[in-house]
Short mmCIF file of C-alpha atoms and ligand atoms in Angstrom, two decimals:
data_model
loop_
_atom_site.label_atom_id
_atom_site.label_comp_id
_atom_site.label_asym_id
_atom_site.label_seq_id
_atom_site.Cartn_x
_atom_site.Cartn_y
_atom_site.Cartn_z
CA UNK T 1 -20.63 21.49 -47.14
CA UNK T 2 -21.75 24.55 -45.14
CA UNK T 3 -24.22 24.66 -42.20
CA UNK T 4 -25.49 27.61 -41.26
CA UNK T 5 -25.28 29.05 -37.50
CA UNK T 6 -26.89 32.45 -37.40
CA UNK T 7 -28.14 35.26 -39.69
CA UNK T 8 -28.25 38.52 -37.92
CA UNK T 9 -30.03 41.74 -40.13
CA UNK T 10 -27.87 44.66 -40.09
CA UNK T 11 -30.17 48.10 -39.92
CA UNK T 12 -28.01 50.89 -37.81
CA UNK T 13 -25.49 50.90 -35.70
CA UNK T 14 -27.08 49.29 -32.89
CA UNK T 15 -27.18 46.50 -35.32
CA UNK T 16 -23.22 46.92 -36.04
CA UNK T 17 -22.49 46.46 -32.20
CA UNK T 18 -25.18 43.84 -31.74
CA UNK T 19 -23.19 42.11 -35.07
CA UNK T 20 -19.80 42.17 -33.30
CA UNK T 21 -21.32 40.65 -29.55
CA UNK T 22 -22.77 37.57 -32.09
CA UNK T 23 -19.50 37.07 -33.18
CA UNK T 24 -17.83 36.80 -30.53
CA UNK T 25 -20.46 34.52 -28.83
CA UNK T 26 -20.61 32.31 -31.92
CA UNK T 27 -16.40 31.78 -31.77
CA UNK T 28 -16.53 30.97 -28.01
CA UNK T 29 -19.05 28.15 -28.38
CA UNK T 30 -16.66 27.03 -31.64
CA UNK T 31 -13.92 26.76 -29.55
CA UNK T 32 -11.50 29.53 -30.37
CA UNK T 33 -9.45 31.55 -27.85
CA UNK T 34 -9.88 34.50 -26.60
CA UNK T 35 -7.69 36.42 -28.33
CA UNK T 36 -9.13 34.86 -31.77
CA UNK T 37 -12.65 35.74 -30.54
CA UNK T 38 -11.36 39.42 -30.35
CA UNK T 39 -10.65 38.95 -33.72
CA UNK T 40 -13.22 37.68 -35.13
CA UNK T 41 -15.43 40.23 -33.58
CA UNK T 42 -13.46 43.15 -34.78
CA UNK T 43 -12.92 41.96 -38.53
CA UNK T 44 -17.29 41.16 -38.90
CA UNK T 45 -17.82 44.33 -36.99
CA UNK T 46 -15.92 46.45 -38.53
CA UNK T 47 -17.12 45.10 -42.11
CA UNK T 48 -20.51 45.42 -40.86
CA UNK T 49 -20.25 48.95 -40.85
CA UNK T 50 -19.06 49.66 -43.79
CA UNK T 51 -22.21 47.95 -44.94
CA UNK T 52 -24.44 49.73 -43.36
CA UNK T 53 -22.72 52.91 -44.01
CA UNK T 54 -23.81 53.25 -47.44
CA UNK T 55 -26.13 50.10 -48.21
CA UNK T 56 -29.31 48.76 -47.44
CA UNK T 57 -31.15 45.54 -47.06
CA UNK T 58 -27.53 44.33 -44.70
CA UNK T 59 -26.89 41.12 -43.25
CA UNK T 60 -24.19 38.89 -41.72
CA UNK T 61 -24.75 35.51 -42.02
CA UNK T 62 -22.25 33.00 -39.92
CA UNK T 63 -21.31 29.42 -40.96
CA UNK T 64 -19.80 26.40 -40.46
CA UNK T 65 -18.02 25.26 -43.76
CA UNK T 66 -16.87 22.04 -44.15
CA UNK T 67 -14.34 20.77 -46.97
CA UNK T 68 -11.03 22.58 -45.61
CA UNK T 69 -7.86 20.14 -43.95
CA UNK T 70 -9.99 22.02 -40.91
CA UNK T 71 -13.46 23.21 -40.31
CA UNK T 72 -13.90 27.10 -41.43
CA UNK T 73 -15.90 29.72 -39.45
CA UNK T 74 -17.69 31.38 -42.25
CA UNK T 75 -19.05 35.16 -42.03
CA UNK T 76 -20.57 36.64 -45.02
CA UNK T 77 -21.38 40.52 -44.92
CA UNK T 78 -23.91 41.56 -47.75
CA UNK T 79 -25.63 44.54 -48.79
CA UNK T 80 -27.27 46.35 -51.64
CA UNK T 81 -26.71 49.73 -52.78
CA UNK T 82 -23.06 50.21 -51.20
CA UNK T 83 -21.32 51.13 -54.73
CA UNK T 84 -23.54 53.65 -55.54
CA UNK T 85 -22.89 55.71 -51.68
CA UNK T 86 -19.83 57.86 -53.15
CA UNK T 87 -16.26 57.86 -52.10
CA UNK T 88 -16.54 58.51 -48.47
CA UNK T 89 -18.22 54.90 -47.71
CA UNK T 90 -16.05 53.70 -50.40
CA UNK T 91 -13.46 54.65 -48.04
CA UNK T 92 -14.62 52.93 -45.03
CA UNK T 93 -15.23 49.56 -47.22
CA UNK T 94 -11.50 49.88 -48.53
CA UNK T 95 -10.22 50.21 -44.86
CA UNK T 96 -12.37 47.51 -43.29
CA UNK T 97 -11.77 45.00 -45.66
CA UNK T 98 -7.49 45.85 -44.79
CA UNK T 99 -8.51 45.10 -41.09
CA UNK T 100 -10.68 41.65 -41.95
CA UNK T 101 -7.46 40.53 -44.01
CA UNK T 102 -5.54 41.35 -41.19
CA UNK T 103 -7.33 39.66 -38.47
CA UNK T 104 -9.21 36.81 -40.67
CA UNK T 105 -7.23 33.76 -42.56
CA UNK T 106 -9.10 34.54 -45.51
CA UNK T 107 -11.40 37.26 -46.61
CA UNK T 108 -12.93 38.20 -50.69
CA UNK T 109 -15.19 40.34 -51.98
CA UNK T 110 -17.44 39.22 -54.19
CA UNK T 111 -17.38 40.75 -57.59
CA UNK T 112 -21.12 39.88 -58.49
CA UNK T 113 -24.06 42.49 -58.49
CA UNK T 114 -24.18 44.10 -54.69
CA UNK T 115 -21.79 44.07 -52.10
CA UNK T 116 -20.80 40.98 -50.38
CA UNK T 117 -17.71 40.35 -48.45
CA UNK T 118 -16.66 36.56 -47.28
CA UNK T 119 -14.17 35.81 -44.42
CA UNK T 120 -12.78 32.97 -42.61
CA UNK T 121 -11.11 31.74 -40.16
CA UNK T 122 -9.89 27.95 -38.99
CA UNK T 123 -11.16 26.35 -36.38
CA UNK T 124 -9.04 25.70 -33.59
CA UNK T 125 -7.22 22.26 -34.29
CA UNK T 126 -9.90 20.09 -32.15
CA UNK T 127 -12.46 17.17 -32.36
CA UNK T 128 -14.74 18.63 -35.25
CA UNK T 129 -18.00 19.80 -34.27
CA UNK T 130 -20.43 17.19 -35.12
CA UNK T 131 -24.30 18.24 -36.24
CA UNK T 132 -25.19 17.44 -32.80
CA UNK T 133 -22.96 20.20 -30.86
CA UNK T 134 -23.90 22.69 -33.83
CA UNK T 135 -27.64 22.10 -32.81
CA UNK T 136 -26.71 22.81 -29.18
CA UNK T 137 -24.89 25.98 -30.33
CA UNK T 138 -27.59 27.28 -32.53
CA UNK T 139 -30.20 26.67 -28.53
CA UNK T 140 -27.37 27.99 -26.66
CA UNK T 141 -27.47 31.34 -29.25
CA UNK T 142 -31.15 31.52 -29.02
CA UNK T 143 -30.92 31.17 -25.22
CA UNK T 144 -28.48 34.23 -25.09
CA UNK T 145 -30.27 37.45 -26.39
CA UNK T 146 -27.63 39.98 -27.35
CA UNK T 147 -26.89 42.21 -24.29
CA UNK T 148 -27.26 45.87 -24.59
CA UNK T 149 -24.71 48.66 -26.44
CA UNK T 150 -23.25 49.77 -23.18
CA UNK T 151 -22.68 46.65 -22.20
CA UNK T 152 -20.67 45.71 -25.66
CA UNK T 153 -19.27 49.17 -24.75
CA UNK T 154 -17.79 47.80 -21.54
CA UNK T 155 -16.42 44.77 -23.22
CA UNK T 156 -14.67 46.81 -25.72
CA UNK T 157 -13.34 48.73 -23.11
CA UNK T 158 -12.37 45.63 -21.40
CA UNK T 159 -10.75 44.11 -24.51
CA UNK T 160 -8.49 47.30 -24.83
CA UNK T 161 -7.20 47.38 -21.39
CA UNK T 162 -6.48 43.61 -22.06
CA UNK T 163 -4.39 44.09 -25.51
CA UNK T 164 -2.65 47.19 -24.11
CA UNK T 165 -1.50 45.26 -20.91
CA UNK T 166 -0.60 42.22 -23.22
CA UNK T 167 1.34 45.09 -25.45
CA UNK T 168 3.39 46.30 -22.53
CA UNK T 169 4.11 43.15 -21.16
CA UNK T 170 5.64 41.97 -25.15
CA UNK T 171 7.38 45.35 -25.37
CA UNK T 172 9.31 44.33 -21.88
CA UNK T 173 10.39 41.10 -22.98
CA UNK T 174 11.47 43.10 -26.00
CA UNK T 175 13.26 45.05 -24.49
CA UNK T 176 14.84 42.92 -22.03
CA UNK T 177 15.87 40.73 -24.92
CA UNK T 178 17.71 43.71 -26.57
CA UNK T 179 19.33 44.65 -23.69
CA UNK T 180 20.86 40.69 -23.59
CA UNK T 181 21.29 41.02 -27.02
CA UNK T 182 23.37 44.25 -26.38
CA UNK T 183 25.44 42.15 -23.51
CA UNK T 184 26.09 38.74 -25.74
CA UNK T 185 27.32 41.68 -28.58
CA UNK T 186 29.74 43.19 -26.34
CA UNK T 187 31.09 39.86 -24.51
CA UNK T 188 31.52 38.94 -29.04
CA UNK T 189 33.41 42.40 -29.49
CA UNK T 190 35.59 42.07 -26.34
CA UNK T 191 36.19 38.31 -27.19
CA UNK T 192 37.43 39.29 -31.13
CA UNK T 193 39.54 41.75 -29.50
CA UNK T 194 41.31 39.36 -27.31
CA UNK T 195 41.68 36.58 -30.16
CA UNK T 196 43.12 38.79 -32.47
CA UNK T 197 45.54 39.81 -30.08
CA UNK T 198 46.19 36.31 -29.34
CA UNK T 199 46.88 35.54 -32.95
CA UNK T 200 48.94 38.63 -33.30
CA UNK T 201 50.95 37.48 -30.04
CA UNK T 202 51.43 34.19 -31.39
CA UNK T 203 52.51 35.02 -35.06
CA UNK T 204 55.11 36.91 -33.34
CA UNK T 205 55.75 34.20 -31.00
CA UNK T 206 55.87 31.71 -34.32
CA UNK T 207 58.41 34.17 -36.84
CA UNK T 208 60.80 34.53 -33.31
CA UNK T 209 60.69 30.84 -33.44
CA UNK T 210 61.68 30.44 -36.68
CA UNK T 211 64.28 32.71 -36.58
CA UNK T 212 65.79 31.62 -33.67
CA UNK T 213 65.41 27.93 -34.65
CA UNK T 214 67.13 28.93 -38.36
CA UNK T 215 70.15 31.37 -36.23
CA UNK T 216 71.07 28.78 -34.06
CA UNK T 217 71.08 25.53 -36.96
CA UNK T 218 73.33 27.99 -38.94
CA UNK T 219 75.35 28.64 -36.14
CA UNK T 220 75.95 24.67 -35.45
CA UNK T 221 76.20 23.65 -38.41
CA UNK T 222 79.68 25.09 -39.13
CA UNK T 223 81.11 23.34 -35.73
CA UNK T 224 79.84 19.90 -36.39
CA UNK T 225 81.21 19.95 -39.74
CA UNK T 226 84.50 21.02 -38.84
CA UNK T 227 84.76 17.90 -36.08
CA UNK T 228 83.54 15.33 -38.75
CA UNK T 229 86.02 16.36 -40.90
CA UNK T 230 88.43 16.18 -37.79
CA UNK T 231 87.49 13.04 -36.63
CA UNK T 232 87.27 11.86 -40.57
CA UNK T 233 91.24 13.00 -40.69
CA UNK T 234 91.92 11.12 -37.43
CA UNK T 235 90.67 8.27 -38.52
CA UNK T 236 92.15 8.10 -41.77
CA UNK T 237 95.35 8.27 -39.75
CA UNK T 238 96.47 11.78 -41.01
CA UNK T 239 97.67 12.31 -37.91
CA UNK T 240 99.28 9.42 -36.94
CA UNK T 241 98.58 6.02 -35.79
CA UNK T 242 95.41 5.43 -33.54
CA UNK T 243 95.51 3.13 -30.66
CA UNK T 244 92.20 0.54 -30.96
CA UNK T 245 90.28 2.25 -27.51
CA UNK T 246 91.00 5.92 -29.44
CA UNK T 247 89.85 4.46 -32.80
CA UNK T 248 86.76 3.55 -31.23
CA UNK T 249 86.75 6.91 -29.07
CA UNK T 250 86.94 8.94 -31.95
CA UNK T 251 84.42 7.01 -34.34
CA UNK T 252 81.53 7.77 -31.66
CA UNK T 253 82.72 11.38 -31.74
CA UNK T 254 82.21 11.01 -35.66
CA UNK T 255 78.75 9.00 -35.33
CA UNK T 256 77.44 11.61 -32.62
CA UNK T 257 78.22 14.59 -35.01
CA UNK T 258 76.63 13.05 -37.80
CA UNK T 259 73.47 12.52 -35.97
CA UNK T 260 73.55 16.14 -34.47
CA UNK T 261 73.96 17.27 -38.58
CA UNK T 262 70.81 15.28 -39.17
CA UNK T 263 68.91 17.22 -36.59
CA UNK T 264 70.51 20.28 -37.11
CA UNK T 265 69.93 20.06 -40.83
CA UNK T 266 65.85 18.91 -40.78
CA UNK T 267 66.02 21.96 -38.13
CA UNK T 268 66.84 24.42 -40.39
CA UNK T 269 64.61 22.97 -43.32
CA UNK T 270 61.81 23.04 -41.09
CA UNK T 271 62.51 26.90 -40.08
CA UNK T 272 63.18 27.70 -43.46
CA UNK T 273 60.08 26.33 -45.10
CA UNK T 274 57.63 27.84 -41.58
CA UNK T 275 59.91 31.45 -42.70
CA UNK T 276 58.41 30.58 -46.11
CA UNK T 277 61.83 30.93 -47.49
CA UNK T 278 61.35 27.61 -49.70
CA UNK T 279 60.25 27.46 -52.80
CA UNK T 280 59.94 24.09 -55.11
CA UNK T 281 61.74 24.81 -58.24
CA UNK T 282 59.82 23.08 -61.09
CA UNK T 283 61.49 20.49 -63.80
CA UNK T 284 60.81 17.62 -65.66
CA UNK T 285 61.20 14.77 -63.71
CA UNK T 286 61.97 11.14 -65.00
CA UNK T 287 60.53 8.63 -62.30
CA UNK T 288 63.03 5.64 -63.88
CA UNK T 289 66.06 8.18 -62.81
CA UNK T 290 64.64 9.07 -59.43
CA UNK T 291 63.95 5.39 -58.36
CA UNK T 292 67.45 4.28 -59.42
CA UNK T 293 69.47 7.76 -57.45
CA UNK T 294 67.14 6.12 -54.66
CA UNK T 295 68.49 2.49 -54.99
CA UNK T 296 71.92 4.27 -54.73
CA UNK T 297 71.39 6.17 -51.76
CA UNK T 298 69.43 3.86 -49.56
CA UNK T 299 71.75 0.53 -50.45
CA UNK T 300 73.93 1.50 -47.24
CA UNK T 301 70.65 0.95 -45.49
CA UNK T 302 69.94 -2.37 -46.68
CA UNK T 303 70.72 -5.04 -44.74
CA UNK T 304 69.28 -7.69 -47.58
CA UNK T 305 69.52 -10.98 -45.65
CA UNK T 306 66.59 -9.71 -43.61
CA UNK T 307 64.57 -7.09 -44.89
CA UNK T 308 64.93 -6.20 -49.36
CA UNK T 309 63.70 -3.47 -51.16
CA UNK T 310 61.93 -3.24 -53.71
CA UNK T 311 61.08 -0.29 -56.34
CA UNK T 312 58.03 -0.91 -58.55
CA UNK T 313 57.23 1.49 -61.35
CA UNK T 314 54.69 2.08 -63.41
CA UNK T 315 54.79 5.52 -64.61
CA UNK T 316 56.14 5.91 -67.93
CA UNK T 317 56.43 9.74 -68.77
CA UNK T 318 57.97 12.67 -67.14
CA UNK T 319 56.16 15.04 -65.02
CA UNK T 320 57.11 18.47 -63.56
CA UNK T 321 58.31 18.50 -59.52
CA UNK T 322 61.08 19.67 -57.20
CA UNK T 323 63.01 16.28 -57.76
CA UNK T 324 65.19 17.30 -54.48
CA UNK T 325 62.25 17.65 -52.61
CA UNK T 326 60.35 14.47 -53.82
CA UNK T 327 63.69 12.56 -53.02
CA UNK T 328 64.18 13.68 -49.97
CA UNK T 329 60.10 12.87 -48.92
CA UNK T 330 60.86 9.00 -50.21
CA UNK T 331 64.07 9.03 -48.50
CA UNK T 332 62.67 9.52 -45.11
CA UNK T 333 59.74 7.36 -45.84
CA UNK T 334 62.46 4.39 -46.88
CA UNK T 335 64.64 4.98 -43.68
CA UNK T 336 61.81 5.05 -41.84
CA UNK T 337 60.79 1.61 -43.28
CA UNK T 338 63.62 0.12 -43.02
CA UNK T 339 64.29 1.01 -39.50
CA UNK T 340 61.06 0.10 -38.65
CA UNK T 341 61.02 -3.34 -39.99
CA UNK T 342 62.71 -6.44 -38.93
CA UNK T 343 61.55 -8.67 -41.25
CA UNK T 344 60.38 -8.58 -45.04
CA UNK T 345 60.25 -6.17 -47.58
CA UNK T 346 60.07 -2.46 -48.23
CA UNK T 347 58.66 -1.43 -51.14
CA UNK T 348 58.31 2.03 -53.28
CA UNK T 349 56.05 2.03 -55.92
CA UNK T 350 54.84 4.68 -58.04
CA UNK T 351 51.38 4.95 -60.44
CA UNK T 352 49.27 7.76 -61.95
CA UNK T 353 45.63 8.35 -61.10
CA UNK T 354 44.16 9.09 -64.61
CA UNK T 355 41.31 10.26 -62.42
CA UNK T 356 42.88 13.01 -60.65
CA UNK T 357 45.48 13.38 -62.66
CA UNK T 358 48.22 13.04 -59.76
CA UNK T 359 50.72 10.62 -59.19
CA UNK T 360 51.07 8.44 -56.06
CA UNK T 361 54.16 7.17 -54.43
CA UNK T 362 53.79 4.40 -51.81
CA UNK T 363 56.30 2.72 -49.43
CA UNK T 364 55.02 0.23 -47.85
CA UNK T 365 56.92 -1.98 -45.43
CA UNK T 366 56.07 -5.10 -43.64
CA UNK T 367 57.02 -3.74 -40.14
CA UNK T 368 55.75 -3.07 -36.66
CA UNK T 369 53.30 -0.44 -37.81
CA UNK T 370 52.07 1.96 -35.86
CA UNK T 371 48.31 2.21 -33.68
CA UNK T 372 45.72 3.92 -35.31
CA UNK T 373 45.95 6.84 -32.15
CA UNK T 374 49.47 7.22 -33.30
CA UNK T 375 49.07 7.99 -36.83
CA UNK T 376 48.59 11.52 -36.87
CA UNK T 377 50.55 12.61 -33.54
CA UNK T 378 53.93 11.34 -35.83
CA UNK T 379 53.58 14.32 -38.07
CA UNK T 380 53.97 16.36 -34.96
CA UNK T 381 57.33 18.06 -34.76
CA UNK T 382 59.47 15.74 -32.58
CA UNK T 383 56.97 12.79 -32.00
CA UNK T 384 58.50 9.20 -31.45
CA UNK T 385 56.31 6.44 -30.72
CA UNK T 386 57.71 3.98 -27.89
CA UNK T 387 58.62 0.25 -29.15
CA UNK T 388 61.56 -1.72 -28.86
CA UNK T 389 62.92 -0.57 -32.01
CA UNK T 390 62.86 3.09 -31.26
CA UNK T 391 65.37 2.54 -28.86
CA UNK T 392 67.71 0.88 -30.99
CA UNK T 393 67.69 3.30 -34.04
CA UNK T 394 68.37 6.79 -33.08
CA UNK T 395 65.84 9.75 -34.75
CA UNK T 396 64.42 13.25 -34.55
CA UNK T 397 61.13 13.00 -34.91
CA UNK T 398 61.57 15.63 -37.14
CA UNK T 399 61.54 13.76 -40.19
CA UNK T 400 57.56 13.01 -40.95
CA UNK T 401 56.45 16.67 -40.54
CA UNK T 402 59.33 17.91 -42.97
CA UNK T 403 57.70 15.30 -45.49
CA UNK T 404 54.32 16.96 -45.02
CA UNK T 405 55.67 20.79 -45.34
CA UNK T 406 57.99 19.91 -48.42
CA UNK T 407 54.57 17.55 -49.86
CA UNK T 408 52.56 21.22 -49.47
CA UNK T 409 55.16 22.57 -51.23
CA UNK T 410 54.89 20.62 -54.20
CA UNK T 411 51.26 21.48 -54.18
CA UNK T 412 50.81 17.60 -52.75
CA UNK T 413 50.08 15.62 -49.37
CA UNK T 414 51.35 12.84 -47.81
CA UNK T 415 49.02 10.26 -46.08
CA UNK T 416 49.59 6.75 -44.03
CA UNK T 417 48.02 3.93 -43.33
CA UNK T 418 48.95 1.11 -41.16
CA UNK T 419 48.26 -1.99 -38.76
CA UNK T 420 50.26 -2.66 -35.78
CA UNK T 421 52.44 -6.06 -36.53
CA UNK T 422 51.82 -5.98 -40.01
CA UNK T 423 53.12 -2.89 -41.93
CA UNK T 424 52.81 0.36 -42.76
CA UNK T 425 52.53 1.98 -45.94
CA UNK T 426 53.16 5.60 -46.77
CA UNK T 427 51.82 7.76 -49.34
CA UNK T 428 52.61 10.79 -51.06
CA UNK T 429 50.28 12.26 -54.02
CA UNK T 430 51.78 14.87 -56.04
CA UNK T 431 49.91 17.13 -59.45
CA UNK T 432 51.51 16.01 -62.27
CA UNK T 433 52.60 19.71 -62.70
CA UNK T 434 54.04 22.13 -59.79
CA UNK T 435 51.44 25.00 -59.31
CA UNK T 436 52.41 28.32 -59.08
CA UNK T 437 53.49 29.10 -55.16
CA UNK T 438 51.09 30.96 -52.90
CA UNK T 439 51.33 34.97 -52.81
CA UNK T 440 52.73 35.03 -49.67
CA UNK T 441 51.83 39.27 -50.33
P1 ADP X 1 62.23 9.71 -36.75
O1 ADP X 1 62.14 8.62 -37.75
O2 ADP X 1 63.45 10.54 -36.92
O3 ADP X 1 62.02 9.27 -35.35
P2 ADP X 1 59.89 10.70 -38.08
O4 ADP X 1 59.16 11.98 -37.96
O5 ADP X 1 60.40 10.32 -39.43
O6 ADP X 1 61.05 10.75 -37.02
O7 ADP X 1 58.95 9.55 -37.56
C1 ADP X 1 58.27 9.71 -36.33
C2 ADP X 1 57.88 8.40 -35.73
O8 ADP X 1 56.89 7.75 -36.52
C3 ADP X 1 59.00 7.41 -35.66
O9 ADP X 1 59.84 7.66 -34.57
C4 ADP X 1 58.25 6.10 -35.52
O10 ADP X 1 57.81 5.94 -34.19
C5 ADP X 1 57.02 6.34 -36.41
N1 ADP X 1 57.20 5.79 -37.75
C6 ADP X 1 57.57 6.43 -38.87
N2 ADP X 1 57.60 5.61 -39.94
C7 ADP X 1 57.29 4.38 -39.49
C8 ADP X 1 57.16 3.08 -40.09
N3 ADP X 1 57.37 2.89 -41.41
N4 ADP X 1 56.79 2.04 -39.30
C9 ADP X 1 56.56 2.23 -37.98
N5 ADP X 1 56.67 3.41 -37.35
C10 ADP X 1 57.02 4.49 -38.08
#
């Protein structure tokens, strides 16, 4: 529904300005702001005189139009005769109606007989205006004769001045703005500069690790052997009867070097895989076989009046790994378990996931466990959590992230779960074939 506010003839040019003071009246007492008033007054004045230009009989009629989400300020511009007034005014209709869709939130022309041009704009989001408040409007308009031309001349004038100051003051934040934009982009340039640096500093840092890590192993390794196999020959009386105090003398000497191989060995694994001089070498691998080398290996361990263990499979066919990789992963895993439990069972298990086509080895043991803020600081190099246990059963702390690393390298992971005073279990999920290792290139 439309109700109609003002109809104001459009003869000359005095007309035209009279037309654009109307408008900017009639969107004050509507509610809009300034600004909005500014451009309402430009987009009906300017269409105004294109009407007049070339057509006769002109008017601007202003509404209020109901039946929007909001109420519409209405302007229609008519005329007869414009068509017919030759390119020139064709012209001026052309560029008026590009400034009315500019300024307006809606303007058509009509395509009927004459010319007639209809634009809109929302009202400001507000209590609607009621009849009533239209009424006062339509006295208030009455009440307030259009001033003069020179006076709509000054307001024009005024208007400019306004929208030029308001243009500055925008093109200072603008520029202030790109000037902190030009700051923030340097502080980003001179803060890539310094992490790559860092990064460069620290690769370096990380191969002269390696390599100093994988010298020195090499270089104990040879020593230790040669006194285990000295103190092996003592003991074995090679040399010679041993007194009970130098029996026990030299079996510590043999025990201590043993443990110093361990480290020295997981060591040089560790620097060797971090040098990325590993790779898994792929064959068919025969879980039955694996679990039974296992039973072998770990018996020594087994101290089967307290603690057994148990191996559970349930994987039939072969699948493609690094066998002496996936052994050695379940090997610490089971040494772990057993050292960490007093009581119980440990027990390896193996099943596929038809799912994601991997398999998954578990240990699981029925031991202290470890605290939930604990379970991913063990797979830091050299981590040991404190308990009572820990002291009694020596350890690198090297084992755990050597099970990770080697798990990568068999294109796997290895994950745990665990609750203090009830058990641990530790998992390792491997493809079912080895992929293809990473271009290190
Ligand atoms: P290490 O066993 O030589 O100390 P690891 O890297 O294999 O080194 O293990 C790190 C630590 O994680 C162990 O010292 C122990 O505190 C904890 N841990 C590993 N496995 C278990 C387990 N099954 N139960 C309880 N704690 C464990």
């Amino acid at each position: 529904m439309s109700q109609r506010i003002l109809n104001v003839a459009l003869e000359g040019d005095t007309d035209v300005v009279l037309v654009r003071q109307r408008a900017r009246q009639v969107s004050k007492l509507l509610g809009f702001a300034k600004q909005d008033q500014v451009r309402i007054a430009t987009a009906v004045s300017e269409v105004a005189r294109a009407a007049c230009h070339g057509g006769c009989n002109a008017r601007a009629v202003f509404v209020l139009a109901d039946g929007h989400a909001r109420q519409q300020l209405e302007v229609t511009v008519s005329a007869g005769g414009v068509e017919a007034a030759g390119s020139e005014a064709a012209a001026i209709v052309d560029q008026a109606l590009v400034t009315a869709h500019r300024l307006m939130d809606g303007c058509v022309r009509d395509e009927g007989a004459g010319f007639a041009v209809r634009m809109r704009k929302a009202l400001p989001p507000q209590a609607p205006v009621s009849p009533t408040l239209l009424a006062q409007i339509a006295t208030e308009l009455a009440a307030t004769p259009a001033s003069n031309s020179y006076e709509e001349m000054q307001q024009q004038n005024r208007e400019l001045v306004e929208t030029l100051a308001e243009l500055r003051e925008r093109q200072e934040d603008l520029l202030e703005l790109t000037r902190e934009l030009e700051d923030t982009n340097r502080g980003i340039v001179a803060l890539y500069a310094e992490i790559e640096d860092k990064a460069e500093r620290l690769r370096r840092a990380d191969e002269m690790k390696s390599r100093f890590l994988s010298n020195t192993s090499h270089e104990l390794r040879t020593p230790l052997s040669s006194i285990r196999a000295l103190s092996k020959l003592l003991l074995d009386r090679m040399d010679g009867e041993l007194t009970p105090e130098q029996e026990r003398q030299v079996y510590l000497i043999e025990r201590t070097a043993t443990e110093m191989s361990e480290l020295v060995n997981d060591l040089l694994d560790l620097a060797k895989i971090e040098a990325g001089r590993v790779e898994a070498q792929g064959a068919p691998v025969v879980v039955e076989n694996l679990f039974r080398a296992l039973k072998g290996m770990m018996r020594p361990l087994v101290d089967g009046e307290r603690v057994e263990l148990v191996f559970d499979n349930a994987v039939e066919e072969t699948f493609e790994s690094d066998e002496g990789m996936l052994s050695q992963i379940l090997r610490n895993f089971i040494s772990n378990a057993l050292k960490f439990t007093e009581q119980g069972s440990v027990r390896v298990s193996a099943e596929r996931d038809e799912a994601s086509d991997t398999l998954r080895f578990a240990v699981t043991d029925t031991g202290i466990g470890i605290d939930a803020e604990h379970l991913q600081l063990i797979f830091e190099e050299f981590t040991q959590v404190e308990n009572p246990l820990q002291r009694r059963s020596k350890g690198t702390g090297l084992g755990l992230p050597l099970c990770r690393r080697l798990a990568e390298l068999l294109g796997g992971r290895v994950d745990v779960t665990s609750r203090p005073g009830v058990g641990s279990t530790f998992v390792l999920t491997l493809p079912r074939h080895l992929p293809p290792p990473p271009d290190n290139a």
